[in-house]
Short mmCIF file of C-alpha atoms and ligand atoms in Angstrom, two decimals:
data_model
loop_
_atom_site.label_atom_id
_atom_site.label_comp_id
_atom_site.label_asym_id
_atom_site.label_seq_id
_atom_site.Cartn_x
_atom_site.Cartn_y
_atom_site.Cartn_z
CA MET J 30 -76.16 -4.21 -27.47
CA MET J 31 -76.41 -2.20 -30.73
CA GLU J 32 -74.70 0.71 -29.16
CA HIS J 33 -71.93 -1.52 -27.90
CA ASP J 34 -71.29 -2.87 -31.44
CA MET J 35 -71.26 0.59 -32.92
CA GLY J 36 -68.78 1.72 -30.32
CA ASP J 37 -66.49 -1.20 -31.27
CA GLN J 38 -66.72 -0.29 -34.91
CA ARG J 39 -65.85 3.26 -34.17
CA LYS J 40 -62.87 2.07 -32.20
CA LYS J 41 -61.73 -0.17 -35.05
CA ARG J 42 -61.98 2.68 -37.54
CA LYS J 43 -59.93 4.92 -35.36
CA GLN J 44 -57.17 2.33 -34.86
CA PRO J 45 -54.41 2.65 -37.53
CA ALA J 46 -53.79 -0.48 -39.65
CA GLY J 47 -51.28 -2.98 -38.15
CA LYS J 48 -48.49 -2.36 -40.67
CA TRP J 49 -48.94 1.35 -40.60
CA LYS J 50 -48.86 1.27 -36.82
CA PHE J 51 -45.60 -0.71 -36.95
CA LEU J 52 -44.08 1.69 -39.48
CA SER J 53 -45.16 4.83 -37.70
CA GLY J 54 -44.66 3.53 -34.17
CA VAL J 55 -41.49 1.40 -34.43
CA PHE J 56 -39.68 2.04 -37.67
CA PHE J 57 -40.22 5.75 -38.21
CA THR J 58 -39.19 6.89 -34.85
CA PRO J 59 -37.07 10.05 -34.75
CA ALA J 60 -34.09 7.86 -33.75
CA THR J 61 -34.36 5.57 -36.79
CA VAL J 62 -34.81 8.53 -39.12
CA PHE J 63 -31.73 10.14 -37.58
CA VAL J 64 -29.65 6.93 -37.95
CA LEU J 65 -30.86 6.54 -41.51
CA SER J 66 -29.82 10.11 -42.29
CA LEU J 67 -26.34 9.49 -40.86
CA LEU J 68 -26.02 6.27 -42.86
CA SER J 69 -27.12 7.95 -46.05
CA VAL J 70 -24.59 10.75 -45.51
CA GLY J 71 -21.90 8.04 -45.06
CA MET J 72 -23.06 6.28 -48.20
CA LEU J 73 -23.05 9.54 -50.10
CA LEU J 74 -19.42 10.10 -49.10
CA TRP J 75 -18.63 6.52 -50.16
CA PHE J 76 -20.44 7.09 -53.45
CA ASP J 77 -18.35 10.20 -54.01
CA ARG J 78 -15.15 8.28 -53.30
CA ILE J 79 -16.08 5.51 -55.75
CA ASN J 80 -16.90 8.12 -58.38
CA GLU J 81 -13.58 9.81 -57.75
CA ARG J 82 -11.75 6.51 -58.11
CA GLN J 83 -13.70 5.78 -61.28
CA ARG J 84 -12.71 9.11 -62.72
CA MET J 85 -9.07 8.51 -61.79
CA ASN J 86 -9.16 5.04 -63.31
CA PHE J 87 -10.70 6.53 -66.43
CA ASP J 88 -7.90 9.09 -66.65
CA LEU J 89 -5.38 6.31 -66.01
CA CYS J 90 -6.85 4.17 -68.81
CA ASP J 91 -6.79 7.14 -71.11
CA ALA J 92 -3.17 7.92 -70.28
CA LEU J 93 -2.18 4.24 -70.63
CA MET J 94 -3.80 4.11 -74.02
CA ASP J 95 -1.92 7.23 -75.06
CA ILE J 96 1.36 5.72 -73.84
CA GLN J 97 0.65 2.56 -75.86
CA ILE J 98 -0.26 4.57 -78.96
CA LYS J 99 2.86 6.67 -78.59
CA ALA J 100 5.11 3.65 -78.02
CA THR J 101 3.57 1.82 -80.99
CA SER J 102 3.99 4.88 -83.26
CA TYR J 103 7.59 5.20 -82.06
CA HIS J 104 8.19 1.52 -82.83
CA LEU J 105 6.65 1.79 -86.30
CA TRP J 106 8.38 5.01 -87.33
CA LEU J 107 11.74 3.79 -85.96
CA GLU J 108 11.51 0.59 -88.05
CA GLU J 109 10.63 2.68 -91.12
CA ALA J 110 13.53 5.09 -90.45
CA ILE J 111 15.95 2.16 -90.04
CA THR J 112 14.76 0.59 -93.28
CA GLY J 113 15.69 3.87 -94.97
CA ASP J 114 12.33 5.65 -95.32
CA THR J 115 13.38 9.25 -95.69
CA ALA J 116 9.88 10.63 -95.17
CA VAL J 117 10.15 9.80 -91.48
CA ASP J 118 11.01 12.81 -89.30
CA ILE J 119 13.41 11.25 -86.77
CA ARG J 120 12.80 14.09 -84.28
CA LYS J 121 9.11 13.20 -84.10
CA VAL J 122 10.11 9.60 -83.38
CA TRP J 123 12.07 10.67 -80.32
CA ASP J 124 9.27 13.06 -79.31
CA GLU J 125 6.81 10.17 -79.33
CA ILE J 126 8.84 7.98 -76.95
CA ASP J 127 9.75 10.96 -74.73
CA LEU J 128 6.06 11.83 -74.47
CA ALA J 129 5.28 8.23 -73.54
CA ILE J 130 7.99 8.31 -70.83
CA SER J 131 6.80 11.68 -69.46
CA LEU J 132 3.20 10.40 -69.45
CA SER J 133 4.24 7.37 -67.42
CA GLU J 134 6.05 9.76 -65.07
CA ALA J 135 2.88 11.86 -64.79
CA ILE J 136 0.85 8.73 -64.00
CA LEU J 137 3.20 7.85 -61.15
CA ASN J 138 3.86 11.26 -59.62
CA GLY J 139 1.09 13.51 -60.99
CA GLY J 140 1.09 15.90 -63.90
CA LYS J 141 -0.73 16.75 -67.14
CA SER J 142 -2.04 14.12 -69.57
CA GLU J 143 -1.89 14.29 -73.35
CA HIS J 144 -5.29 16.05 -73.41
CA GLY J 145 -4.44 18.50 -70.66
CA VAL J 146 -6.20 16.50 -67.92
CA ILE J 147 -4.53 16.84 -64.52
CA LEU J 148 -3.40 13.43 -63.30
CA GLN J 149 -3.17 12.75 -59.55
CA PRO J 150 -0.19 10.65 -58.32
CA LEU J 151 -1.19 6.98 -58.46
CA LYS J 152 -2.14 5.80 -54.96
CA ASP J 153 -3.24 2.21 -55.42
CA SER J 154 -0.12 0.26 -54.43
CA SER J 155 -0.56 -2.75 -56.76
CA LEU J 156 -1.27 -0.49 -59.78
CA ARG J 157 1.63 1.68 -58.83
CA LYS J 158 3.93 -1.36 -58.68
CA ARG J 159 2.86 -2.39 -62.18
CA MET J 160 3.36 1.15 -63.47
CA GLU J 161 6.81 1.28 -61.92
CA ASP J 162 7.65 -1.95 -63.79
CA LEU J 163 6.32 -0.45 -67.01
CA LYS J 164 8.23 2.82 -66.98
CA PRO J 165 11.82 1.31 -67.22
CA LEU J 166 10.66 -0.75 -70.24
CA LEU J 167 9.88 2.51 -72.08
CA THR J 168 13.31 3.91 -71.23
CA GLN J 169 14.82 0.65 -72.38
CA ILE J 170 12.86 0.78 -75.65
CA LYS J 171 14.16 4.30 -76.25
CA LYS J 172 17.71 3.29 -75.39
CA ILE J 173 17.65 0.31 -77.79
CA GLY J 174 16.05 2.54 -80.44
CA LEU J 175 18.93 5.04 -80.09
CA GLN J 176 21.42 2.24 -80.43
CA ARG J 177 19.67 0.96 -83.53
CA ILE J 178 19.64 4.40 -85.16
CA ARG J 179 23.32 4.94 -84.33
CA GLU J 180 24.39 1.56 -85.63
CA PRO J 181 21.96 0.77 -88.49
CA GLU J 182 24.32 -1.82 -89.98
CA VAL J 183 24.10 -4.15 -86.94
CA ALA J 184 20.54 -3.24 -85.93
CA GLY J 185 18.59 -4.07 -89.07
CA ILE J 186 15.44 -6.10 -89.28
CA GLY J 187 16.01 -9.58 -87.94
CA SER J 188 19.25 -8.62 -86.13
CA ALA J 189 19.88 -9.57 -82.49
CA ILE J 190 19.24 -5.97 -81.35
CA ASP J 191 16.00 -5.93 -83.30
CA GLN J 192 14.95 -9.13 -81.64
CA ARG J 193 15.77 -7.69 -78.19
CA PHE J 194 13.90 -4.53 -79.14
CA ASP J 195 10.86 -6.58 -80.11
CA ALA J 196 11.06 -8.68 -76.98
CA VAL J 197 11.19 -5.61 -74.71
CA PHE J 198 8.42 -3.95 -76.71
CA LYS J 199 6.30 -7.07 -76.38
CA GLU J 200 6.89 -7.17 -72.65
CA PHE J 201 5.86 -3.51 -72.53
CA GLN J 202 2.71 -4.19 -74.55
CA ASP J 203 1.76 -7.17 -72.37
CA LYS J 204 2.28 -5.28 -69.12
CA ALA J 205 0.55 -2.13 -70.39
CA GLY J 206 -2.35 -4.25 -71.67
CA ALA J 207 -2.62 -6.10 -68.37
CA LEU J 208 -2.54 -2.83 -66.42
CA GLU J 209 -5.18 -1.37 -68.70
CA MET J 210 -7.36 -4.43 -68.24
CA ILE J 211 -7.06 -4.38 -64.47
CA THR J 212 -7.92 -0.71 -64.46
CA GLU J 213 -10.88 -1.27 -66.74
CA LYS J 214 -12.14 -4.14 -64.62
CA SER J 215 -11.87 -2.07 -61.46
CA GLN J 216 -13.70 0.68 -63.31
CA LEU J 217 -16.48 -1.72 -64.22
CA ARG J 218 -16.68 -2.97 -60.63
CA ASP J 219 -16.86 0.57 -59.38
CA GLN J 220 -19.53 1.36 -61.92
CA SER J 221 -21.84 -1.40 -60.76
CA ARG J 222 -21.01 -0.60 -57.14
CA SER J 223 -21.85 3.04 -57.58
CA LYS J 224 -25.08 2.09 -59.30
CA ARG J 225 -26.08 -0.12 -56.37
CA LEU J 226 -25.02 2.54 -53.93
CA PHE J 227 -27.05 5.11 -55.80
CA TRP J 228 -30.16 2.98 -55.42
CA VAL J 229 -29.48 2.31 -51.76
CA ILE J 230 -29.00 6.04 -51.14
CA LEU J 231 -32.17 6.80 -53.07
CA LEU J 232 -34.06 4.23 -51.05
CA SER J 233 -32.79 5.52 -47.75
CA TRP J 234 -33.70 9.07 -48.76
CA VAL J 235 -37.15 7.95 -49.71
CA SER J 236 -37.38 6.26 -46.30
CA ILE J 237 -36.21 9.42 -44.58
CA VAL J 238 -38.76 11.51 -46.43
CA VAL J 239 -41.51 8.96 -45.71
CA GLY J 240 -40.43 8.71 -42.05
CA ALA J 241 -40.27 12.45 -41.57
CA THR J 242 -43.61 12.87 -43.29
CA ALA J 243 -45.10 10.07 -41.17
CA GLY J 244 -43.69 11.68 -38.03
CA LEU J 245 -45.00 15.10 -38.97
CA TRP J 246 -48.34 13.63 -40.00
CA GLY J 247 -48.61 11.60 -36.80
CA GLY J 248 -47.71 14.67 -34.76
CA GLU J 249 -50.25 16.74 -36.63
CA VAL J 250 -52.95 14.10 -36.08
CA LYS J 251 -52.07 13.89 -32.38
CA ARG J 252 -52.06 17.67 -32.08
CA ARG J 253 -55.45 17.88 -33.77
CA ARG J 254 -56.87 15.20 -31.50
CA ALA J 255 -55.46 16.93 -28.43
CA GLU J 256 -56.90 20.21 -29.67
CA GLU J 257 -60.28 18.61 -30.17
CA ALA J 258 -60.16 17.04 -26.71
CA LEU J 259 -59.11 20.36 -25.24
CA ALA J 260 -61.91 22.20 -27.01
CA LYS J 261 -64.36 19.60 -25.70
CA VAL J 262 -63.08 19.95 -22.14
CA LYS J 263 -63.18 23.72 -22.53
CA ASP J 264 -66.80 23.58 -23.69
CA GLN J 265 -67.72 21.32 -20.77
CA LEU J 266 -65.87 23.60 -18.41
CA GLU J 267 -67.63 26.63 -19.79
CA ILE J 268 -70.99 24.94 -19.31
CA LYS J 269 -70.01 23.99 -15.77
CA VAL J 270 -68.77 27.50 -15.04
CA LYS J 271 -72.01 28.90 -16.45
CA ASP J 272 -74.07 26.52 -14.28
CA ARG J 273 -71.94 27.23 -11.25
CA THR J 274 -72.13 30.98 -11.88
CA GLY J 275 -75.91 30.67 -12.07
CA GLU J 276 -75.97 28.69 -8.84
CA LEU J 277 -73.60 31.14 -7.20
CA GLY J 278 -75.77 34.02 -8.39
CA LYS J 279 -78.77 32.38 -6.76
CA VAL J 280 -76.85 31.72 -3.58
CA ASN J 281 -75.59 35.27 -3.69
CA ASP J 282 -79.13 36.63 -4.03
CA GLN J 283 -80.23 34.41 -1.17
CA LEU J 284 -77.29 35.62 0.87
CA HIS J 285 -78.19 39.22 0.09
CA LEU J 286 -81.72 38.57 1.24
CA GLU J 287 -80.47 36.91 4.40
CA LEU J 288 -77.99 39.69 4.96
CA ASN J 289 -80.70 42.30 4.64
CA GLU J 290 -82.88 40.31 7.00
CA HIS J 291 -79.95 39.95 9.35
CA ARG J 292 -79.28 43.67 9.17
CA LYS J 293 -82.91 44.38 9.87
CA THR J 294 -82.90 42.03 12.84
CA GLU J 295 -79.66 43.55 14.03
CA GLU J 296 -81.13 47.01 13.71
CA GLU J 297 -84.23 45.90 15.61
CA LEU J 298 -82.06 44.29 18.24
CA ARG J 299 -79.99 47.43 18.57
CA ASN J 300 -83.15 49.49 18.90
CA SER J 301 -84.65 47.21 21.51
CA GLU J 302 -81.30 47.16 23.35
CA LYS J 303 -81.32 50.94 23.25
CA GLN J 304 -84.85 50.96 24.57
CA LEU J 305 -83.91 48.46 27.24
CA ARG J 306 -80.94 50.53 28.26
CA SER J 307 -83.02 53.67 28.41
CA LEU J 308 -85.68 51.76 30.35
CA SER J 309 -83.23 50.39 32.88
CA SER J 310 -81.65 53.81 33.16
CA GLN J 311 -85.05 55.35 33.74
CA LEU J 312 -85.83 52.59 36.20
CA LEU J 313 -82.64 53.23 38.16
CA THR J 314 -83.29 56.97 38.10
CA ALA J 315 -86.86 56.41 39.27
CA GLN J 316 -85.60 54.04 41.94
CA GLU J 317 -83.12 56.66 43.08
CA ARG J 318 -85.82 59.33 43.16
CA GLU J 319 -88.14 57.04 45.11
CA ARG J 320 -85.38 56.25 47.56
CA ARG J 321 -84.77 59.93 48.14
CA ARG J 322 -88.47 60.52 48.63
CA ILE J 323 -88.73 57.68 51.18
CA ALA J 324 -85.54 58.88 52.87
CA ALA J 325 -86.95 62.39 53.12
CA GLU J 326 -90.23 61.01 54.39
CA LEU J 327 -88.43 58.86 56.97
CA HIS J 328 -86.30 61.79 58.03
CA ASP J 329 -88.98 64.44 58.05
CA GLU J 330 -92.08 62.52 59.13
CA LEU J 331 -90.84 59.60 61.19
CA GLY J 332 -87.76 61.51 62.48
CA SER J 333 -89.75 64.46 63.70
CA SER J 334 -92.50 62.21 65.12
CA LEU J 335 -89.86 60.26 67.03
CA ALA J 336 -88.28 63.51 68.26
CA LEU J 337 -91.71 64.65 69.46
CA LEU J 338 -92.27 61.29 71.14
CA ARG J 339 -88.88 61.56 72.86
CA ILE J 340 -89.77 65.03 74.20
CA GLU J 341 -93.17 63.74 75.39
CA PHE J 342 -91.56 60.83 77.24
CA ALA J 343 -88.91 63.10 78.75
CA LEU J 344 -91.61 65.46 80.03
CA LEU J 345 -93.62 62.50 81.32
CA GLU J 346 -90.60 61.22 83.16
CA LYS J 347 -90.02 64.58 84.78
CA LYS J 348 -93.63 64.81 85.83
CA LEU J 349 -93.62 61.45 87.56
CA ASN J 350 -93.05 61.33 91.31
CA GLU J 351 -89.94 59.95 92.91
CA ASP J 352 -91.82 56.92 94.25
CA GLN J 353 -93.29 55.97 90.88
CA THR J 354 -90.15 54.04 90.16
CA GLU J 355 -91.72 51.43 87.95
CA LEU J 356 -93.28 54.01 85.62
CA ARG J 357 -90.07 56.05 85.59
CA GLU J 358 -88.16 52.95 84.68
CA ARG J 359 -90.59 52.25 81.81
CA CYS J 360 -90.26 55.81 80.58
CA ARG J 361 -86.50 55.54 80.57
CA ARG J 362 -86.61 52.22 78.68
CA ASN J 363 -89.06 53.69 76.15
CA LEU J 364 -86.76 56.67 75.69
CA GLU J 365 -83.87 54.31 75.04
CA TYR J 366 -85.99 52.35 72.59
CA ILE J 367 -87.07 55.56 70.80
CA GLU J 368 -83.41 56.53 70.60
CA GLN J 369 -82.59 53.19 68.97
CA VAL J 370 -85.47 53.51 66.52
CA ALA J 371 -84.38 57.07 65.67
CA ASP J 372 -80.85 55.77 65.06
CA ASN J 373 -82.16 53.04 62.79
CA VAL J 374 -84.40 55.45 60.94
CA SER J 375 -81.54 57.84 60.40
CA ARG J 376 -79.26 54.97 59.16
CA LEU J 377 -82.03 53.75 56.91
CA SER J 378 -82.56 57.19 55.50
CA ARG J 379 -78.77 57.62 55.07
CA ASN J 380 -78.60 54.37 53.15
CA LEU J 381 -81.56 55.26 51.06
CA SER J 382 -80.22 58.63 50.08
CA PRO J 383 -76.53 59.39 50.36
CA TYR J 384 -76.99 63.00 51.34
CA LEU J 385 -73.34 63.08 52.39
CA LEU J 386 -72.58 62.81 48.72
CA GLU J 387 -74.32 66.08 48.05
CA ASP J 388 -72.78 67.74 51.08
CA LEU J 389 -69.19 66.47 51.07
CA GLY J 390 -68.60 64.94 47.62
CA LEU J 391 -67.87 61.38 46.42
CA PRO J 392 -64.50 60.70 48.13
CA SER J 393 -65.76 61.69 51.59
CA ALA J 394 -69.05 59.84 51.14
CA LEU J 395 -67.10 56.69 50.15
CA ARG J 396 -64.68 57.00 53.07
CA SER J 397 -67.62 57.41 55.45
CA LEU J 398 -69.40 54.43 53.85
CA LEU J 399 -66.28 52.29 54.31
CA SER J 400 -65.63 53.32 57.90
CA ASN J 401 -69.29 52.76 58.88
CA PHE J 402 -69.11 49.35 57.17
CA GLY J 403 -65.90 48.47 59.07
CA LYS J 404 -67.29 49.57 62.39
CA HIS J 405 -70.65 47.94 61.92
CA LEU J 406 -69.29 44.57 60.80
CA ASN J 407 -66.02 44.65 62.70
CA VAL J 408 -63.92 44.28 59.55
CA ARG J 409 -60.53 45.90 58.87
CA VAL J 410 -60.94 48.37 56.03
CA THR J 411 -58.13 50.03 54.08
CA HIS J 412 -58.56 52.44 51.23
CA ASP J 413 -56.79 54.65 48.77
CA ILE J 414 -59.29 57.23 47.60
CA PRO J 415 -57.87 60.29 45.81
CA GLU J 416 -59.73 63.56 45.37
CA MET J 417 -62.01 63.45 42.34
CA ASP J 418 -63.32 66.96 41.82
CA HIS J 419 -65.51 67.38 38.77
CA LEU J 420 -64.49 64.05 37.27
CA PHE J 421 -68.07 62.75 37.16
CA SER J 422 -71.58 64.14 36.89
CA GLU J 423 -73.80 64.13 39.99
CA ASP J 424 -75.84 61.18 38.76
CA ALA J 425 -72.68 59.26 37.85
CA GLU J 426 -71.37 59.85 41.37
CA ILE J 427 -74.59 58.42 42.86
CA THR J 428 -74.21 55.37 40.58
CA ILE J 429 -70.60 54.87 41.67
CA TYR J 430 -71.67 55.19 45.28
CA ARG J 431 -74.45 52.62 44.76
CA ILE J 432 -72.13 50.12 43.08
CA ILE J 433 -69.64 50.29 45.92
CA GLN J 434 -72.43 50.20 48.46
CA GLU J 435 -73.76 46.99 46.85
CA SER J 436 -70.30 45.41 46.73
CA LEU J 437 -69.86 46.15 50.46
CA THR J 438 -73.36 44.78 51.17
CA ASN J 439 -72.36 41.57 49.34
CA ILE J 440 -69.15 41.28 51.37
CA GLY J 441 -71.14 41.81 54.55
CA LYS J 442 -73.79 39.30 53.48
CA HIS J 443 -71.72 36.52 51.92
CA ALA J 444 -67.97 36.89 52.29
CA GLN J 445 -67.15 36.56 56.02
CA ALA J 446 -64.11 38.69 55.24
CA ARG J 447 -61.57 40.02 57.72
CA HIS J 448 -60.10 42.63 55.46
CA VAL J 449 -61.63 44.81 52.78
CA SER J 450 -59.71 47.22 50.56
CA MET J 451 -60.79 49.86 48.14
CA VAL J 452 -58.49 51.51 45.60
CA ILE J 453 -59.36 54.25 43.12
CA HIS J 454 -56.89 54.94 40.35
CA ILE J 455 -57.21 57.96 38.10
CA ASP J 456 -55.86 57.57 34.56
CA ASP J 457 -55.73 60.02 31.65
CA ASP J 458 -59.28 59.67 30.48
CA SER J 459 -60.85 57.15 32.84
CA VAL J 460 -60.99 56.15 36.51
CA CYS J 461 -60.63 52.60 37.81
CA PHE J 462 -62.42 51.47 41.02
CA THR J 463 -61.41 48.22 42.78
CA VAL J 464 -63.02 46.63 45.85
CA GLU J 465 -61.33 43.53 47.22
CA ASP J 466 -62.07 41.20 50.13
CA ASP J 467 -60.30 38.19 51.65
CA GLY J 468 -63.52 36.27 52.31
CA LYS J 469 -64.64 32.83 51.26
CA GLY J 470 -65.03 33.70 47.58
CA TYR J 471 -67.49 32.20 45.08
CA LYS J 472 -67.80 30.76 41.62
CA VAL J 473 -68.39 33.81 39.43
CA GLU J 474 -69.83 31.84 36.48
CA GLN J 475 -72.22 30.02 38.78
CA ALA J 476 -73.32 33.21 40.55
CA LEU J 477 -73.99 34.94 37.20
CA ASN J 478 -75.76 31.96 35.63
CA LYS J 479 -78.02 31.23 38.57
CA ASP J 480 -81.73 30.93 37.89
CA PRO J 481 -83.10 34.50 37.89
CA ASP J 482 -85.68 33.43 40.51
CA GLU J 483 -82.97 32.21 42.90
CA ARG J 484 -80.29 34.85 42.52
CA GLY J 485 -80.32 38.45 43.75
CA MET J 486 -79.95 41.32 41.29
CA GLY J 487 -76.87 42.87 42.93
CA LEU J 488 -74.15 41.73 40.49
CA SER J 489 -76.25 42.26 37.35
CA THR J 490 -77.47 45.68 38.55
CA MET J 491 -73.86 46.68 39.19
CA SER J 492 -72.73 45.67 35.72
CA GLU J 493 -75.81 47.29 34.17
CA ARG J 494 -75.07 50.54 35.97
CA VAL J 495 -71.48 50.49 34.68
CA ARG J 496 -72.69 49.72 31.17
CA ILE J 497 -75.11 52.68 31.30
CA LEU J 498 -72.16 54.91 32.18
CA GLY J 499 -70.20 53.52 29.21
CA GLY J 500 -67.61 51.75 31.33
CA SER J 501 -66.26 48.23 31.66
CA PHE J 502 -67.01 45.85 34.51
CA ASP J 503 -64.96 42.91 35.75
CA LEU J 504 -65.55 40.28 38.44
CA TRP J 505 -62.92 37.96 39.83
CA SER J 506 -63.31 35.39 42.59
CA GLN J 507 -62.26 31.90 43.52
CA GLU J 508 -63.55 29.77 46.34
CA GLY J 509 -61.43 30.31 49.46
CA GLN J 510 -59.45 33.13 47.87
CA GLY J 511 -61.66 36.16 48.31
CA SER J 512 -63.14 38.26 45.54
CA ARG J 513 -62.52 41.40 43.53
CA ILE J 514 -64.85 43.79 41.75
CA SER J 515 -63.31 46.35 39.46
CA PHE J 516 -64.85 48.75 37.02
CA ARG J 517 -63.50 51.49 34.83
CA LEU J 518 -65.52 54.57 33.95
CA PRO J 519 -64.78 57.32 31.47
CA LYS J 520 -64.34 60.77 32.98
CA LYS J 521 -67.28 63.18 32.79
CA ASP J 522 -68.81 61.57 29.70
CA GLY J 523 -70.15 58.31 28.33
CA GLY J 524 -73.36 56.83 29.69
CA MET J 525 -76.79 58.32 29.98
CA PHE J 526 -76.31 60.35 33.09
CA SER J 527 -73.74 62.67 31.59
N1 ADP V 20 -67.97 39.27 48.12
C1 ADP V 20 -68.59 38.08 47.98
N2 ADP V 20 -68.12 37.00 48.63
C2 ADP V 20 -68.73 35.80 48.52
N3 ADP V 20 -69.79 35.57 47.70
C3 ADP V 20 -70.32 36.60 47.03
C4 ADP V 20 -69.76 37.91 47.12
N4 ADP V 20 -70.46 38.73 46.32
C5 ADP V 20 -71.41 37.96 45.73
N5 ADP V 20 -71.34 36.69 46.15
C6 ADP V 20 -72.16 35.57 45.71
O1 ADP V 20 -72.81 35.98 44.53
C7 ADP V 20 -74.21 35.80 44.64
C8 ADP V 20 -74.93 36.89 43.86
O2 ADP V 20 -74.83 38.11 44.48
P1 ADP V 20 -75.93 39.22 44.25
O3 ADP V 20 -76.18 39.26 42.79
O4 ADP V 20 -75.48 40.48 44.87
O5 ADP V 20 -77.22 38.61 44.91
P2 ADP V 20 -77.55 38.53 46.49
O6 ADP V 20 -76.54 39.33 47.19
O7 ADP V 20 -78.90 39.09 46.58
O8 ADP V 20 -77.50 37.07 46.77
C9 ADP V 20 -74.47 35.80 46.08
O9 ADP V 20 -75.62 35.08 46.42
C10 ADP V 20 -73.19 35.19 46.66
O10 ADP V 20 -73.32 33.78 46.66
MG1 MG V 21 -76.17 41.39 46.72
#
């Protein structure tokens, strides 16, 4: 509750007072200050014009007064001259009236005043009209004066000419006086006007200065507030960045730890994979050696025993009499049986150890394997096997032979194929082997993912053998569309046999 009140107070303090807000927000906008400036410039020009007019009116008054003085002097001196005053210089009399006429001319059309002031041609039409009425009166006064001087006997004081002279002079005085009064009045009006204008201009300038100051002040205050807010946000940001950097540092350390652990595990995995590979390689080598040993045993022991047995039975048969037909028949059947067993033993030993490989080389051994397979299972076999001298090491050749042997065994066991083809393609640095059949096919994924207890090891042993030799292995098959095994091996190197 307390905190709430304090917050309100703070808010109130920060709010500018109502009037001030109105002045700074509504009145002293840049637009109003600009308009005010324009207005004050206009008023200044107006002020100047009024002053100019005042000055002109002043000059006009001055000139009018001079004209009146000159005309009055002329009148006085002329009367004195006519009454016979010899002290009067008659030329001065004419100079006075001429000066008055030329002054009135200067007032109308511009020229110099009595005191050397330059007079502008009179522009105000009503004043001009009055002045134009005044000027002929002066000429008339001069003309009557001339007449009076020329004919003093008829133009004396109280004569008809004198009366006319006085009448014209009076008219001149009245009109000049009226003109002077009008001019003076206008001057007075202008004076008070210019005074008012001066104050208005002063006021508007004060407003402009106040407005501009208020604008600048307001801007400054806003800028300061924005700066403060920015500094605050910056501080907060810095704190956040610091926190985040700390967190990131921790995460980074954790990541480093995990990475090291991961690397260690990877290293261990690689080592155990290496061991596994070497183990399986050793296993396959041992298996191969064992097969050879059994094959040799079969060939040497069982083969020779069977050969001995065959000789024994042949001798026995010869020794039997012609009438011992039943025994002879038995001997013959046993001989046939021994022959069959010997055949089987020799095939078994051939399968166990591909001695043809050692004798004739890989291409011939493969061709023989394929033709035996075809004959045995009554399947059409086609092949394209190029010569491959010295492309692979001896152990690699045995592995290749075993892989193809297993793929043919699979075809014989599972495919029910009618046609089998084998193609070997030699590239620049590797050789590609492909065995294809047109049998019933199978689901590769399923065959590979079968439970290890259920499935045979043929496919995985094949791929393992290829992997040991550093090659790539590929299986393709679809149900009802046959199957294809292809593998690519690097020439003479790669793998553990090389
Ligand atoms: N050429 C083939 N045609 C049809 N099925 C095959 C062929 N080769 C392999 N298979 C299938 O793949 C399975 C796995 O083969 P393999 O690993 O050699 O084990 P095994 O031959 O001992 O069953 C076989 O059981 C068979 O279902
Ligand atoms: Mg198999």
